[in-house]
Short mmCIF file of C-alpha atoms in Angstrom, two decimals:
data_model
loop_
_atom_site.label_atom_id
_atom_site.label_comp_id
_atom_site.label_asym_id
_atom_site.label_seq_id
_atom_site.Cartn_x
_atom_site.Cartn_y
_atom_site.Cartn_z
CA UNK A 828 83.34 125.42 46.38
CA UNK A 829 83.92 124.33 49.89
CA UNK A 830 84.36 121.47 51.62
CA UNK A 831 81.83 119.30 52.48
CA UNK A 832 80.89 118.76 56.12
CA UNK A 833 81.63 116.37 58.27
CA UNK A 834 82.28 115.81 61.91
CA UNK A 835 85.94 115.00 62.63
CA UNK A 836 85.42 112.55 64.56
CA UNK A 837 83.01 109.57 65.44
CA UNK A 838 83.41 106.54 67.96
CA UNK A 839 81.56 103.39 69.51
CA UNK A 840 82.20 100.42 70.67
CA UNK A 841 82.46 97.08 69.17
CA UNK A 842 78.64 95.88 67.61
CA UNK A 843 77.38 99.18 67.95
CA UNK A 844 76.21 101.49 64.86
CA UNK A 845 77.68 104.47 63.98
CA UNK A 846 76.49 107.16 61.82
CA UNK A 847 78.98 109.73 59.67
CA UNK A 848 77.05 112.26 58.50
CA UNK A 849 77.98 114.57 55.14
CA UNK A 850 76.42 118.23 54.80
CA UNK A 851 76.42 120.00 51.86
CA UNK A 852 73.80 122.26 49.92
CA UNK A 853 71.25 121.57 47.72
CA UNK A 854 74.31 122.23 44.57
CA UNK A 855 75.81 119.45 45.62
CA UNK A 856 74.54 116.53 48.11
CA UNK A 857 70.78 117.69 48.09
CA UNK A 858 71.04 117.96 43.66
CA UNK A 859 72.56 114.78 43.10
CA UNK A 860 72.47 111.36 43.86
CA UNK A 861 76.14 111.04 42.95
CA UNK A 862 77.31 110.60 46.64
CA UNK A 863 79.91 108.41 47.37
CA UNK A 864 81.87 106.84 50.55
CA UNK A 865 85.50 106.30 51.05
CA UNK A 866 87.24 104.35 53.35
CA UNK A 867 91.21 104.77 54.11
CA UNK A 868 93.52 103.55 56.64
CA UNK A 869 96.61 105.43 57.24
CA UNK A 870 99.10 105.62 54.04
CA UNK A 871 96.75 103.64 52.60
CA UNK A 872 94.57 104.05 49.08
CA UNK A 873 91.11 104.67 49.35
CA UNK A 874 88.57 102.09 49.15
CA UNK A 875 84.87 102.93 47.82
CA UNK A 876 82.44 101.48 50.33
CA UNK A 877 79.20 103.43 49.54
CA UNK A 878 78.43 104.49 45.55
CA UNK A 879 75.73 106.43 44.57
CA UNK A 880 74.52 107.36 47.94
CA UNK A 881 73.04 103.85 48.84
CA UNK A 882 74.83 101.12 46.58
CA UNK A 883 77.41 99.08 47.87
CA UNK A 884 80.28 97.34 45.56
CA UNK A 885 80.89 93.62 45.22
CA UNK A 886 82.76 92.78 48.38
CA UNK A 887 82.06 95.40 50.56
CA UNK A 888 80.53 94.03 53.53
CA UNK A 889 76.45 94.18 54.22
CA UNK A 890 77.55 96.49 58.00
CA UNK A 891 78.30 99.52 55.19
CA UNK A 892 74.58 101.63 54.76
CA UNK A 893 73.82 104.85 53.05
CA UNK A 894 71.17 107.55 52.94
CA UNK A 895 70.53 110.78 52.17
CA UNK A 896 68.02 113.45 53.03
CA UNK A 897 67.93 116.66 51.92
CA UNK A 898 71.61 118.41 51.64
CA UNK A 899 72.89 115.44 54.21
CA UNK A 900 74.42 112.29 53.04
CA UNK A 901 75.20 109.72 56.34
CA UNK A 902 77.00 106.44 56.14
CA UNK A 903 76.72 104.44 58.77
CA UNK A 904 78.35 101.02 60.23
CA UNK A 905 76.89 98.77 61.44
CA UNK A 906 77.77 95.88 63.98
CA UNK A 907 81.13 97.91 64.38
CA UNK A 908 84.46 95.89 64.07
CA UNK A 909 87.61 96.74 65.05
CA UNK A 910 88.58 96.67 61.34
CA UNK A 911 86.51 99.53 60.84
CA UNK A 912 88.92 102.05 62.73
CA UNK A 913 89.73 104.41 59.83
CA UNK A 914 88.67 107.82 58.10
CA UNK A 915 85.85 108.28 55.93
CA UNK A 916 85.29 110.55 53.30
CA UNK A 917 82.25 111.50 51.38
CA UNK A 918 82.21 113.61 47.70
CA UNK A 919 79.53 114.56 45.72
CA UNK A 920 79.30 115.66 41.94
CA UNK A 921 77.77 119.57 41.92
CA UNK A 922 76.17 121.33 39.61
CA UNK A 923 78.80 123.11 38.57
CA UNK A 924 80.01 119.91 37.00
CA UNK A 925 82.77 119.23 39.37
CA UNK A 926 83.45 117.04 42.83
CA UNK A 927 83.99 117.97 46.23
CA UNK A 928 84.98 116.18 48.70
CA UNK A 929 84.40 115.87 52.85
CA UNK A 930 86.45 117.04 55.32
CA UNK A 931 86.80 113.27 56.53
CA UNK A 932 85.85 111.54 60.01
CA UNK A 933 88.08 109.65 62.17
CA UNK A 934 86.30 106.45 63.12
CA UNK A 935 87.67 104.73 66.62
CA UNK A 936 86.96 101.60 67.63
CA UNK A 937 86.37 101.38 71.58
CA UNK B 622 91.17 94.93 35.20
CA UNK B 623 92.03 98.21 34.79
CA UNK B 624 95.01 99.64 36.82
CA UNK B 625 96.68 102.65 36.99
CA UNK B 626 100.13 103.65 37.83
CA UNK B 627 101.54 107.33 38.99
CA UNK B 628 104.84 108.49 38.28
CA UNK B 629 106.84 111.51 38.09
CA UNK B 630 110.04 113.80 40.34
CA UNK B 631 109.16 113.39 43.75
CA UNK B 632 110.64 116.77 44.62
CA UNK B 633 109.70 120.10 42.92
CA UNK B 634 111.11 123.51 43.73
CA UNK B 635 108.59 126.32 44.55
CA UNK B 636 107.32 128.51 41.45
CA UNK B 637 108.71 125.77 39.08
CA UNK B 638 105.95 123.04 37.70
CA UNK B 639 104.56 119.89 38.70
CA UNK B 640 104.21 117.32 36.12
CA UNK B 641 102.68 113.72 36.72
CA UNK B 642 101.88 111.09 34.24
CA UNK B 643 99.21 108.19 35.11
CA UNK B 644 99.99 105.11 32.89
CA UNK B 645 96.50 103.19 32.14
CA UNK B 646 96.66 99.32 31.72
CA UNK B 647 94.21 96.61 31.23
CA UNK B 648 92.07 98.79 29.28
CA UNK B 649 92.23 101.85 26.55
CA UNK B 650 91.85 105.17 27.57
CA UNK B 651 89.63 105.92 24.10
CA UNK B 652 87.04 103.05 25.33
CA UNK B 653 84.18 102.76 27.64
CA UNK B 654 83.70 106.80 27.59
CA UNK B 655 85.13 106.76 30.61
CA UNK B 656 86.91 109.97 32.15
CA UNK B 657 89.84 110.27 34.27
CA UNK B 658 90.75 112.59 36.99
CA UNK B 659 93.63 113.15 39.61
CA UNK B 660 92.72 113.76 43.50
CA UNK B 661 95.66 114.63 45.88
CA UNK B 662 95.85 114.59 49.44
CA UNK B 663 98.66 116.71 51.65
CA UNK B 664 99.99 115.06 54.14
CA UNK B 665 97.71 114.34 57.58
CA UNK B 666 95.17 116.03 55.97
CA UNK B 667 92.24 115.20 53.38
CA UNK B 668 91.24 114.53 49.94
CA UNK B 669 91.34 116.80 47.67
CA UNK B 670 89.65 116.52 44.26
CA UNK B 671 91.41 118.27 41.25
CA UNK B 672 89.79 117.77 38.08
CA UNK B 673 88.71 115.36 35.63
CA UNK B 674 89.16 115.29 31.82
CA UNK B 675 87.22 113.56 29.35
CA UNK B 676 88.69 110.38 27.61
CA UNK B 677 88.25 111.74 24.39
CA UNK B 678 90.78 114.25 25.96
CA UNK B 679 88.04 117.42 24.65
CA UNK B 680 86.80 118.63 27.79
CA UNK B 681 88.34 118.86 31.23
CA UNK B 682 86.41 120.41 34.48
CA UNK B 683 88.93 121.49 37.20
CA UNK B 684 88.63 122.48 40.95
CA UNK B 685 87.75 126.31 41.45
CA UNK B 686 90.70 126.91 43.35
CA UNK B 687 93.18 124.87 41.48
CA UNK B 688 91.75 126.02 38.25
CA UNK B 689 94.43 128.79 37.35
CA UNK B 690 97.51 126.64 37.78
CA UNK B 691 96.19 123.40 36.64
CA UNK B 692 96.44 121.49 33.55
CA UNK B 693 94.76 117.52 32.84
CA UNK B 694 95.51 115.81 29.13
CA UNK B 695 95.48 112.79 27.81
CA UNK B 696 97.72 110.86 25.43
CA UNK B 697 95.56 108.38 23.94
CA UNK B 698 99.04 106.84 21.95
CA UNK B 699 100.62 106.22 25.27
CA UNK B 700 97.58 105.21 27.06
CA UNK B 701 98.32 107.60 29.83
CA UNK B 702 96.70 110.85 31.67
CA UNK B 703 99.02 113.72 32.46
CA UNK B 704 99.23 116.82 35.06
CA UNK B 705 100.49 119.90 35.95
CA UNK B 706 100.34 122.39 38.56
CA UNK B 707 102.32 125.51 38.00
CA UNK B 708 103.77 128.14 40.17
CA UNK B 709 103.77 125.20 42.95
CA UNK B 710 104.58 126.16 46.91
CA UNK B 711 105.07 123.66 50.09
CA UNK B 712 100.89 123.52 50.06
CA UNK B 713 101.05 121.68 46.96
CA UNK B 714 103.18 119.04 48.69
CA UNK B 715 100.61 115.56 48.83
CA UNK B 716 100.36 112.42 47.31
CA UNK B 717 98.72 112.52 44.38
CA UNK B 718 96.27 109.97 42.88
CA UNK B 719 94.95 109.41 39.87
CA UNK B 720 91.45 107.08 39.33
CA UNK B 721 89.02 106.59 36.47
CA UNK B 722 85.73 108.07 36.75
CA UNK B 723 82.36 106.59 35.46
CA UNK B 724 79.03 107.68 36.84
CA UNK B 725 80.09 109.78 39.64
CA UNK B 726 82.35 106.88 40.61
CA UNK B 727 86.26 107.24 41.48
CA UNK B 728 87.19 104.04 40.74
CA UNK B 729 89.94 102.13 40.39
CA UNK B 730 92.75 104.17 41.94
CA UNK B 731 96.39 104.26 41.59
CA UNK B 732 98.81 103.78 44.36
CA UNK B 733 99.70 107.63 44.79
CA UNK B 734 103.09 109.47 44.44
CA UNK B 735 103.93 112.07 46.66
CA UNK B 736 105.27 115.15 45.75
CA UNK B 737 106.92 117.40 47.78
CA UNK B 738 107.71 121.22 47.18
CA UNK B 739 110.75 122.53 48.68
CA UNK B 740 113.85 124.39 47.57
#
């Protein structure tokens, strides 16, 4: 299975929106609604942001969106903070009955 | 609250084995019908998802291109998941995580040991 597809690298400046987008195929993203968003800072653990494509967990803040259409999933931030400098990684359950994940997107802060 | 802890040699030699144990507390690995999988990522670079295995410990699902070298059980006595990679090299060298997985959800994590492979 490969990777999922992402674009290395996405920027903006401070209370703009942003938009990570995650391409797959219709095995994986466009099957399933099981698409989920990490966020991780450097030598840090991941933390789950966006669950089942749209659904965010208690304590995540209301800026963190997700969508999908078709074989691409997209997160996007809004109101961007400088907190929000990080990478991003999408996976998605396939029908194989496995995961893959993203290649991950660098997210800078302007 | 659930948490899980990683441990295991932080240095491997190539073509020997990789063995990790994740130690589950706050909850029992037989309840909830959760599953439990391990996800590594090499250093720099991204996340890799290995496998997952039933709690039940009766069915396991690995990553196509791990599959051949990797092994995921669970010791329901010790409340713990285990791994192995054999036949390792230096592109096995990562941190490795371990998380519990319910509804397509990786969640909690552990902190993540790293292993490197190197003579």
């Amino acid at each position: 299975q490969s990777a999922l597809t992402q674009p290395a690298s996405v920027s903006g400046s401070p209370g703009q929106s942003i938009t990570i987008s995650c391409t797959g195929t219709s095995s994986d993203v466009g099957g399933y609604d099981y698409v989920s968003w990490f966020q991780q800072y450097p030598g840090k653990v991941p933390k789950l942001v966006i669950f089942d494509v749209n659904n965010r967990p208690s304590g995540v803040s209301y800026r963190f969106s997700g969508s999908k259409s078709g074989n691409t999933a997209s997160l996007t931030i809004s109101g961007l903070q400088t907190e929000d400098e990080a990478d991003y990684y999408c996976y998605s359950y396939t029908s194989s009955s496995t995961y893959v994940f993203g290649s991950g997107t660098k997210v800078t802060v302007l | 609250q659930v948490q899980l802890q990683e441990s295991g040699p932080g240095l491997v030699k190539p073509s020997q084995t990789l063995s990790l144990t994740c130690a589950v507390s706050g909850d029992s690995i037989s309840s909830g019908g959760y599953s439990w999988s391990w996800i590594r990522q090499p250093p720099g670079k991204g996340l890799e998802w290995i496998g997952y295995i039933y709690h039940s410990g009766g069915s396991a699902y690995y990553n196509p291109s791990l599959r051949s070298r990797v092994t995921l059980s669970v010791d329901r006595s010790k409340n713990q998941i285990s791994l192995s990679v054999n036949s390792v090299t230096a592109a096995d060298t990562a941190v490795y995580y371990c998380t519990r997985l319910s509804n397509g959800v990786f969640d909690p994590w552990g902190q993540g040991t790293l292993v490197t492979v190197s003579s």
